[in-house]
Coordinates of C-alpha atoms (C1' of nucleotides) in Angstrom, one line a residue:
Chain A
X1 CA 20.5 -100.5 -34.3
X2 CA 23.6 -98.8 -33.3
X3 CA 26.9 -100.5 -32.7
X4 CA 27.1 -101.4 -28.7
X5 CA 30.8 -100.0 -27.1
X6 CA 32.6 -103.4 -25.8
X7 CA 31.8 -102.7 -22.1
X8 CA 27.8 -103.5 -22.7
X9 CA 28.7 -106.3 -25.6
X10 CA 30.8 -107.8 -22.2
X11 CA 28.2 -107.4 -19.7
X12 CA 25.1 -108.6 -22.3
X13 CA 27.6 -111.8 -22.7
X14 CA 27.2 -112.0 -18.9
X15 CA 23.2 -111.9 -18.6
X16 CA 23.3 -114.9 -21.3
X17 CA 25.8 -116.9 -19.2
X18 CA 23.4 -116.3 -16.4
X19 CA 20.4 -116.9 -18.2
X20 CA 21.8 -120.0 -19.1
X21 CA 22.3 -121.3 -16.1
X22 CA 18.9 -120.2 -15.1
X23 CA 17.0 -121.5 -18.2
X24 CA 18.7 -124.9 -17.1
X25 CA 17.6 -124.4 -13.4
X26 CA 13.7 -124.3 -15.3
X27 CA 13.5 -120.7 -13.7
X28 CA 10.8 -118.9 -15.9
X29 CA 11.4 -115.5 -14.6
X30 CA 13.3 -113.0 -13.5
X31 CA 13.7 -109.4 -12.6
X32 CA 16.9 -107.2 -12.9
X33 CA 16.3 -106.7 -9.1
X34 CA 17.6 -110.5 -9.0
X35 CA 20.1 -110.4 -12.3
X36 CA 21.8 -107.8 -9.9
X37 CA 22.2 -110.3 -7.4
X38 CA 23.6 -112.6 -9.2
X39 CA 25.8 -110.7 -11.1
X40 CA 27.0 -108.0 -8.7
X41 CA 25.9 -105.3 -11.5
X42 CA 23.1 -103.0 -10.4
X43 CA 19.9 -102.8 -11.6
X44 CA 19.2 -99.9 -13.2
X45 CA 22.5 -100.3 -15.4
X46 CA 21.0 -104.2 -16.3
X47 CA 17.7 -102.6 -17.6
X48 CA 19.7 -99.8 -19.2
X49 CA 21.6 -102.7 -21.0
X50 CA 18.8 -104.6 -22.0
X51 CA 16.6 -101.8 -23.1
X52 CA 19.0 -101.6 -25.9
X53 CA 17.1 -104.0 -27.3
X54 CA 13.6 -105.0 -28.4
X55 CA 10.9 -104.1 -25.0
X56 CA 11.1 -107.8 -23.8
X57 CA 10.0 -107.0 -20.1
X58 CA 6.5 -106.5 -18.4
X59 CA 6.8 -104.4 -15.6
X60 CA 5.7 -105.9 -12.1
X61 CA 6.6 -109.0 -13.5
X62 CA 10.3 -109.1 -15.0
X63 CA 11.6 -110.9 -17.9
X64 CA 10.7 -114.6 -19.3
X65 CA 14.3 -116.1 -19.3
X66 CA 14.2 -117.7 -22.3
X67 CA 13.0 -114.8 -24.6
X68 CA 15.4 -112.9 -23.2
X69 CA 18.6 -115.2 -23.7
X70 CA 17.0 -115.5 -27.0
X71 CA 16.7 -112.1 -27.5
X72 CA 20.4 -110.9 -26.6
X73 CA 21.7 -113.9 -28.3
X74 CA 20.2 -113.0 -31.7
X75 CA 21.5 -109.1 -31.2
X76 CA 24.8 -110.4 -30.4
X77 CA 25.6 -113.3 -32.2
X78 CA 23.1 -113.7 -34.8
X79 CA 23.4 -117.6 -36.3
X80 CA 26.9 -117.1 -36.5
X81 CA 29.6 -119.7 -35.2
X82 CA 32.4 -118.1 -33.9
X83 CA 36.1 -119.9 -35.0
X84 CA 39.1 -119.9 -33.2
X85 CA 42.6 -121.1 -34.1
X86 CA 45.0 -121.4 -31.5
X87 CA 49.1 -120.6 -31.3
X88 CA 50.9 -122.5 -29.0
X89 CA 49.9 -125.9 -27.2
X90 CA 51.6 -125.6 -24.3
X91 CA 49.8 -125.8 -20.9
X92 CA 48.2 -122.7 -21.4
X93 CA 47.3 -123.3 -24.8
X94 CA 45.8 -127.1 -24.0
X95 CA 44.0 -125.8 -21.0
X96 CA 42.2 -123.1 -23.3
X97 CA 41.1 -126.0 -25.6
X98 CA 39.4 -127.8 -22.7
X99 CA 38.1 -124.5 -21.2
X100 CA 34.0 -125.6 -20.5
X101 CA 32.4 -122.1 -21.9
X102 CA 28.9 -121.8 -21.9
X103 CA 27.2 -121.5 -25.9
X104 CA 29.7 -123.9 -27.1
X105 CA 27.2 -124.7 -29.9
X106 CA 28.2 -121.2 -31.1
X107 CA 32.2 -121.0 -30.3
X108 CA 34.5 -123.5 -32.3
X109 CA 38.0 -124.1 -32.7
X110 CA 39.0 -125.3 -36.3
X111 CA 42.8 -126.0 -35.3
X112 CA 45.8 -125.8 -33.0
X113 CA 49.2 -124.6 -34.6
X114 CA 52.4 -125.8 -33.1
X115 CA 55.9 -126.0 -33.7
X116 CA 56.6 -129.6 -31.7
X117 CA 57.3 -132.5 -33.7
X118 CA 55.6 -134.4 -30.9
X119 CA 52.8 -132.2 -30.7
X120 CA 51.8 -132.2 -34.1
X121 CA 48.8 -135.0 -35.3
X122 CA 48.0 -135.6 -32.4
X123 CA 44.3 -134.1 -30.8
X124 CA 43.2 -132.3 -27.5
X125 CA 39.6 -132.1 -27.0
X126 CA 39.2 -133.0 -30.7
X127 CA 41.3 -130.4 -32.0
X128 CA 43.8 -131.1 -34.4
X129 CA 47.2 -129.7 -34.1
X130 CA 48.9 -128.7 -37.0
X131 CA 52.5 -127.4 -38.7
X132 CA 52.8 -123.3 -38.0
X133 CA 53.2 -123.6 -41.7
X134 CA 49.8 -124.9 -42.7
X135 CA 48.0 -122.0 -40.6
X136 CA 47.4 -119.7 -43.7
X137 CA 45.2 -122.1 -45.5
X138 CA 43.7 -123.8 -42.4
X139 CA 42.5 -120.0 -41.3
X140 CA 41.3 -119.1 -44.7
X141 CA 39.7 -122.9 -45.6
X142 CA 38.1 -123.0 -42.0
X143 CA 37.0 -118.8 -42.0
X144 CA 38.8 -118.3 -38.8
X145 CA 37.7 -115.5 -36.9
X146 CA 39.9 -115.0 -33.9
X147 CA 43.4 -116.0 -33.4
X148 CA 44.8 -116.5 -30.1
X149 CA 48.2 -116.3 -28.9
X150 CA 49.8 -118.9 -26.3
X151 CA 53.2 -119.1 -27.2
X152 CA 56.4 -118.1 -25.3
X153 CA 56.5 -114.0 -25.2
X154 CA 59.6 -114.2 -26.7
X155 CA 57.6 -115.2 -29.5
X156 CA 54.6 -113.6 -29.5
X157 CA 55.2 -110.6 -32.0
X158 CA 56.1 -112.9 -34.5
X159 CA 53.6 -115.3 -34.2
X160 CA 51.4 -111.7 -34.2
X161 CA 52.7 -110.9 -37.5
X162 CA 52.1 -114.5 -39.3
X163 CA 48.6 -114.5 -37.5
X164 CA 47.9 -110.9 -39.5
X165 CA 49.6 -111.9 -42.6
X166 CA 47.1 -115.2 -42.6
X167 CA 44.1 -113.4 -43.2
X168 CA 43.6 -113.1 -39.0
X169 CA 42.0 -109.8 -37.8
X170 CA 41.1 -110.4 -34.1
X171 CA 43.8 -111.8 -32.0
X172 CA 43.0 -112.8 -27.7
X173 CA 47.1 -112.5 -26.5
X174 CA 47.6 -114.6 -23.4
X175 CA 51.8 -113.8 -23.9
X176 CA 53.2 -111.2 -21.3
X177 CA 54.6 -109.3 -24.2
X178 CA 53.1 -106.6 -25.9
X179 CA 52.1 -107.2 -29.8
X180 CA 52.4 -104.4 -32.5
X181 CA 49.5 -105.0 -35.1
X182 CA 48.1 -102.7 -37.8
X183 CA 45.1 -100.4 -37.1
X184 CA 42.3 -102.9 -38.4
X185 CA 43.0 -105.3 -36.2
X186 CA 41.9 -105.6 -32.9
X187 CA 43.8 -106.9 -29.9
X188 CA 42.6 -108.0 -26.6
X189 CA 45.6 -108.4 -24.1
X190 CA 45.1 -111.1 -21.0
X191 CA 48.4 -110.8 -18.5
X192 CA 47.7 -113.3 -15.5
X193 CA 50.4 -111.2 -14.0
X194 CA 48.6 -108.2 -14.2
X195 CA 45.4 -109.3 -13.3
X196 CA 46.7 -110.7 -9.8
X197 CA 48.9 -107.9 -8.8
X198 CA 46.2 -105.0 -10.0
X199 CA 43.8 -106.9 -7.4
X200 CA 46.4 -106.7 -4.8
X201 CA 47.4 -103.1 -5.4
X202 CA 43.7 -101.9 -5.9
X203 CA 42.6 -103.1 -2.0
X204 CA 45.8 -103.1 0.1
X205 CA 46.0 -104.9 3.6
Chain B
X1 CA 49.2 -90.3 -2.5
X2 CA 45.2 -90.7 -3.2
X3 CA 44.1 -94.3 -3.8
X4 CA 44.2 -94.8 -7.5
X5 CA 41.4 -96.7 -9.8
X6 CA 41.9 -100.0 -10.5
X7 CA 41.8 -98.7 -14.4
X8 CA 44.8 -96.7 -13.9
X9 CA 46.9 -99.3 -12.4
X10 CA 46.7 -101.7 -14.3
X11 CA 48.0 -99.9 -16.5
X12 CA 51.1 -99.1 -14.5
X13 CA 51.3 -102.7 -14.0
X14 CA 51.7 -102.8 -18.0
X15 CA 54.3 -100.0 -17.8
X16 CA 55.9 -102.1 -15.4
X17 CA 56.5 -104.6 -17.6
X18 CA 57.2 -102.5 -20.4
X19 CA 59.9 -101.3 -18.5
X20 CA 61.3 -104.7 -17.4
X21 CA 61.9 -105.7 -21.4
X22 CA 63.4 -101.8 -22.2
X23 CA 65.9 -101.9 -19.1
X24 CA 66.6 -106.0 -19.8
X25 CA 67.8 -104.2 -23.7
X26 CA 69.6 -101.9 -21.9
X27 CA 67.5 -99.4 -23.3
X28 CA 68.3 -96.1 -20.4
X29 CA 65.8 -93.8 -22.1
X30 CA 62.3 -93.6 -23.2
X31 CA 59.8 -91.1 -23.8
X32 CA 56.2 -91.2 -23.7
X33 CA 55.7 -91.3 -27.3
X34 CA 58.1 -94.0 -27.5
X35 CA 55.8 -95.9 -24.4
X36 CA 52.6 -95.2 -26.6
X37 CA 54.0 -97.0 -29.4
X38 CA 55.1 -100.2 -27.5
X39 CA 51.6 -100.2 -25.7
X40 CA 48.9 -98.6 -28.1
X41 CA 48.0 -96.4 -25.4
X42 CA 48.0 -92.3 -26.1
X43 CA 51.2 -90.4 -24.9
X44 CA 49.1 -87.6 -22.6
X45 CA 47.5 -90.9 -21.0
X46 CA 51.0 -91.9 -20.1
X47 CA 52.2 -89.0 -19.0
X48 CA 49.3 -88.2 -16.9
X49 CA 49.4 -91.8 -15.4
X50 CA 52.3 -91.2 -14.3
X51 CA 52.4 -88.2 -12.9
X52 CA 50.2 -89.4 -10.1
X53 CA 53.5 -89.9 -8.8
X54 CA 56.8 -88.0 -8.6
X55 CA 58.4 -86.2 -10.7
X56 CA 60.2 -88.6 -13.0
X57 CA 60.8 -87.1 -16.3
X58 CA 63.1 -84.9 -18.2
X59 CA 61.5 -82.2 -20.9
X60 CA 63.1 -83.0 -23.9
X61 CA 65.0 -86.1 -22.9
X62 CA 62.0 -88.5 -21.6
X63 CA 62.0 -90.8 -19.1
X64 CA 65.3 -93.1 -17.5
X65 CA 63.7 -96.4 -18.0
X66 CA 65.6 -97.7 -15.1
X67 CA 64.3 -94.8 -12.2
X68 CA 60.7 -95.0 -14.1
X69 CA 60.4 -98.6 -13.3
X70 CA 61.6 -98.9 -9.9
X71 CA 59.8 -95.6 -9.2
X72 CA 56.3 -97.0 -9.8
X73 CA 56.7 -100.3 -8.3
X74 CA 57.7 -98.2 -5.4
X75 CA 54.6 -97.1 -5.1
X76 CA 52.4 -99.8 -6.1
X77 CA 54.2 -103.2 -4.5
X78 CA 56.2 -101.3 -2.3
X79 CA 58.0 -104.3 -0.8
X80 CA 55.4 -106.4 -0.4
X81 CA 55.3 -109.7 -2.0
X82 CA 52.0 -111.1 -2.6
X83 CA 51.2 -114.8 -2.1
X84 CA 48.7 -116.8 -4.0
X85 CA 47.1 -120.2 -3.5
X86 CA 45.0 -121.8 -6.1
X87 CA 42.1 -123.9 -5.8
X88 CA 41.8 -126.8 -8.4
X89 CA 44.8 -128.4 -10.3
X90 CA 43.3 -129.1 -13.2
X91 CA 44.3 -128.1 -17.1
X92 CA 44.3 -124.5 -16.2
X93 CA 45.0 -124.8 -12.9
X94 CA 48.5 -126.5 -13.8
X95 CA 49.1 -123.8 -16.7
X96 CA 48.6 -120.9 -14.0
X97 CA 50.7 -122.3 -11.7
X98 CA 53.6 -122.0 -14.6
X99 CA 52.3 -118.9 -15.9
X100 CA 55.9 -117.3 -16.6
X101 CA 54.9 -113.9 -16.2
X102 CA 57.3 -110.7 -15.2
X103 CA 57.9 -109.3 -11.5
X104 CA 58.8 -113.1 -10.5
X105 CA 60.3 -112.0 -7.4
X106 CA 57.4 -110.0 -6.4
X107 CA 54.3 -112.5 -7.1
X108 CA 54.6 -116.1 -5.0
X109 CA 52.0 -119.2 -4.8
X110 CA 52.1 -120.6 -1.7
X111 CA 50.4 -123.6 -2.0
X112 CA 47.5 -125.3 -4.2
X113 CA 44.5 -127.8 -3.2
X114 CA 42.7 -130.1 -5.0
X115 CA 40.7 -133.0 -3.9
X116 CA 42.4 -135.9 -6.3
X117 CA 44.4 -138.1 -4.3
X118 CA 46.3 -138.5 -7.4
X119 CA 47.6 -134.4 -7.4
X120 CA 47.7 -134.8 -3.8
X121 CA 51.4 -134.4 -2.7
X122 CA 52.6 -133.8 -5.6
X123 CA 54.4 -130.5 -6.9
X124 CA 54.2 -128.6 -10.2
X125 CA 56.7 -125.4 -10.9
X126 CA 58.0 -125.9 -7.1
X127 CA 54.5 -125.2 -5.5
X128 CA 53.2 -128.5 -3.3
X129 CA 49.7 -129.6 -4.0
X130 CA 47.2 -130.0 -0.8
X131 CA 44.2 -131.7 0.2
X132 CA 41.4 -128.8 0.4
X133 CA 41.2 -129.1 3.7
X134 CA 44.2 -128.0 4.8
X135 CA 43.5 -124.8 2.9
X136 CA 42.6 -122.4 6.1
X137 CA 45.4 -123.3 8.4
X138 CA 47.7 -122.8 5.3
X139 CA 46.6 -119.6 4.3
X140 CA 46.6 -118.3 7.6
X141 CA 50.1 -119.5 8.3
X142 CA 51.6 -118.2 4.3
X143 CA 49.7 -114.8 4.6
X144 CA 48.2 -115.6 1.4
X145 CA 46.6 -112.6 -0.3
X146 CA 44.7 -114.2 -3.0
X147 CA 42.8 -116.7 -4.1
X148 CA 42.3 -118.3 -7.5
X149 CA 39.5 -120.3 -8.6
X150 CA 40.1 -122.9 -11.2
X151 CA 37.6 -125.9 -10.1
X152 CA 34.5 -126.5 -12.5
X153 CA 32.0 -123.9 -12.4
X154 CA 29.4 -126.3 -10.3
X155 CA 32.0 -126.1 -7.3
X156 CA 32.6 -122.0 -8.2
X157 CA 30.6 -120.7 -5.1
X158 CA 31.0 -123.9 -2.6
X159 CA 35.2 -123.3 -3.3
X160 CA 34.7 -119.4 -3.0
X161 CA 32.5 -119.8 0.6
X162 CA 35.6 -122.1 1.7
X163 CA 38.4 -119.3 0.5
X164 CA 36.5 -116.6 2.1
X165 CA 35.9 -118.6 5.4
X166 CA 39.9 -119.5 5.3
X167 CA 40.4 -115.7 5.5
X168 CA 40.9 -114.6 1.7
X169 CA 39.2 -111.6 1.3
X170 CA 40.6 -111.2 -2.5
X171 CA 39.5 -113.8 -5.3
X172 CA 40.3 -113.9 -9.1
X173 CA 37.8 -116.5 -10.8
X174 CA 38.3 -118.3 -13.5
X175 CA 35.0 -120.8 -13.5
X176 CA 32.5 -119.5 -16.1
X177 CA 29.9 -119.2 -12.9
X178 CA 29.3 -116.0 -10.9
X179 CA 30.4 -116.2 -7.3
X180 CA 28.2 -114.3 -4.7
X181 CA 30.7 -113.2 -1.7
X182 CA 30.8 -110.7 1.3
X183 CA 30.8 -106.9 0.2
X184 CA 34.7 -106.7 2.0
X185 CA 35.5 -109.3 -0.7
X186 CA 37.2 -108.4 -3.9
X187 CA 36.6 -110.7 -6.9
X188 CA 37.4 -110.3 -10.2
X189 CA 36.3 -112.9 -13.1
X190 CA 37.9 -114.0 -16.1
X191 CA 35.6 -115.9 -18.5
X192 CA 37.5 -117.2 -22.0
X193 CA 34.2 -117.2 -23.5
X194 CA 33.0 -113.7 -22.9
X195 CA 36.7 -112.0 -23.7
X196 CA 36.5 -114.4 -27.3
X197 CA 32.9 -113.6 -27.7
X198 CA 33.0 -109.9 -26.8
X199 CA 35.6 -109.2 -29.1
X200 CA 34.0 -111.3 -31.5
X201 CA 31.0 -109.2 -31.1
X202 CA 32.6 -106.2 -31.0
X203 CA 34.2 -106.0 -34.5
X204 CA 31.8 -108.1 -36.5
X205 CA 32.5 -109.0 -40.0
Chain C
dT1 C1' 68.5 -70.3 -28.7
dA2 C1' 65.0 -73.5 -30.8
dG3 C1' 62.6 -77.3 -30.4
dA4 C1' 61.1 -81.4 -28.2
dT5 C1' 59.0 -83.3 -24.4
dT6 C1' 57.0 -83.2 -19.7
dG7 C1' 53.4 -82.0 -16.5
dT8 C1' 48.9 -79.7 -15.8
dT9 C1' 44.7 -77.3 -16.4
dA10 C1' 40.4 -76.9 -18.9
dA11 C1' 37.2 -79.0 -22.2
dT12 C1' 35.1 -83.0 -23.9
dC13 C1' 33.3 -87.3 -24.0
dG14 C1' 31.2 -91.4 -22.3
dA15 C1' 29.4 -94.2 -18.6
dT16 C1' 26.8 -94.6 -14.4
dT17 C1' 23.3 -93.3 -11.4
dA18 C1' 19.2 -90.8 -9.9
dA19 C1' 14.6 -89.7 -10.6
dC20 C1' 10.3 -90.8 -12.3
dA21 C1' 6.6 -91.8 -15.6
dA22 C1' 4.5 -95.8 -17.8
dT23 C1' 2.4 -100.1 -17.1
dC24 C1' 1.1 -104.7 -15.8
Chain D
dT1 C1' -6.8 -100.5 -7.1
dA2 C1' -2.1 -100.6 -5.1
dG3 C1' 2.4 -101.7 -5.7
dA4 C1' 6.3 -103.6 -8.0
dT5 C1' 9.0 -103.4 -11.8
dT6 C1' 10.3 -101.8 -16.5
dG7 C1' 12.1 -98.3 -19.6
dT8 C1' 13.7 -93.6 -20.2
dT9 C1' 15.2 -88.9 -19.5
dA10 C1' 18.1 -85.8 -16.9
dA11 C1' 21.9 -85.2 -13.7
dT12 C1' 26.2 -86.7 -12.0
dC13 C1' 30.4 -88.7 -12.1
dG14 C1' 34.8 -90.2 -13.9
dA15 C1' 37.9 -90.8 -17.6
dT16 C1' 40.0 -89.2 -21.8
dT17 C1' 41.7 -85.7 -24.7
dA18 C1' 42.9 -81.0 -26.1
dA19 C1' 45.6 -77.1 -25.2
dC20 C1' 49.4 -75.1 -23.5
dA21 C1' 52.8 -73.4 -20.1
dA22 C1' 57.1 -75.0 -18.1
dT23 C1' 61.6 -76.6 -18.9
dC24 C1' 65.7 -79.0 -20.3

DNA sequence: TAGATTGTTAATCGATTAACAATC
DNA sequence: TAGATTGTTAATCGATTAACAATC
């Protein structure tokens, strides 16, 4: 099957949140007539979405929501268990450790890297934080996937660089600073700032 | 000046603050090239961004970082300053509110609520912490412009009815849940889980 | 002047939506 | 059967990129 662009892979993450919630609710079925209500997506681009996979709906009746969280999980995330490691435990960086995701049987963080004397030892959400230093062989020992950035953005290249130069090839940048990285690895850039001012500016009074 | 997608000002917003850090290094020039580089967007994507507003740029010499800067907040925050308040003071919740991101003078909380007595009249990073109640006479009197969701996901839509009834009409929401609102309502979500699992997903092993 | 860089128009690409046949 | 809903093809829309003239 061909490689989904990130858009879909972001909105198929979205059906299996709601699924979730729905398979949880005991709800049986449901059609992308009510998906769309729920999500705020229309319709015809949820069926267009999910007809990337295997046919899993019956027309005039919808889709059984546990086949189809099944479905869209095994496309997207196979039996893999994402890891994370985590730069900077700071208010930021402990609230991410707490943050309640759905699918936390398939999302994991190995370890927290910090500088702080105080910080280090100790755990946050069972978490261990560790020495900057010991991050190459936690990420390689632990097969760390993604890396993510919560330290100062005066800091944040840097931390960029060791990140890449541990073996780190996917890297989620919450640091209002941008990072140079080479071409094989991917950055996704999350600016609060941004985020609140581009709502403002997008609908003004 | 034609209202602009939200696509393209965000990334003005991240020129913006490009911008900040050059003129902050007393850097007076840069060219679109230069701007790609920083970035990792394409130069003719710059350069046409930009030129949704006036002429700012010198052939052969680029652009003054100083005129760029002030020349597309101009445009975009004019002089408005927009006021948030925050709904739940929890982990993240805290970490927002000291979210130290650039334009200080331009983005303002208000005011946050929470329901624990314990937060209750307390202050973090200067902003004052208020019973939920007092939410719609507050936003009314502070002009507050947006609202941000950071309560657990089961209180997601009953917090989002309340900020919409208290005369927000622009939400950012961080609860993994998705919030049903009025058309005239702007929301946008951020979900840790899908931005780690999308990009997870999207550049698999 | 020559050459680098801006600003813009035209071409391409990708994503969304419209229309509709298939089907339960 | 009739009607609702899926899945798909074609049309539209918007965003990106290519090409290039303008200009300092």
């Amino acid at each position: 099957m061909k490689k989904l662009p990130r858009k879909i892979i972001t909105r198929v993450l979205l059906y299996i949140r709601t699924l979730e919630g729905l398979v949880k609710e005991k709800r049986f079925l449901v059609s992308s007539k009510q998906l769309s209500e729920i999500t705020g997506l229309s319709d015809v681009k949820i069926r267009k979405d999910i007809s990337n996979f295997k046919k899993v709906g019956k027309p005039r009746i919808g889709y059984k929501t546990v086949d189809l969280k099944k479905t869209l999980e095994n496309y997207l995330l196979q039996n893999n268990t994402v890891h994370l490691v985590l730069f900077g435990v700071g208010n930021l960086g402990s609230a991410i450790l707490q943050y309640p995701g759905f699918n936390r049987d398939k999302i994991k963080f190995v370890a927290a890297f910090d500088v702080s004397r105080h910080k280090i030892g100790k755990k946050i959400n069972g978490v261990g934080i560790y020495p900057v230093e010991r991050a190459p062989v936690i990420i390689k020992r632990c097969h760390a996937d993604i890396g993510i950035i919560a330290v100062p953005k005066e800091q944040g290249q840097e931390v960029a660089d060791y990140m890449v130069l541990s073996g780190l090839h996917r890297i989620v940048n919450f640091a209002p600073c941008s990072i140079s990285v080479p071409a094989k690895v991917q950055v996704r850039n999350i600016d609060f700032t941004i985020e609140f001012l581009s709502l403002f500016c997008d609908s003004p009074k």
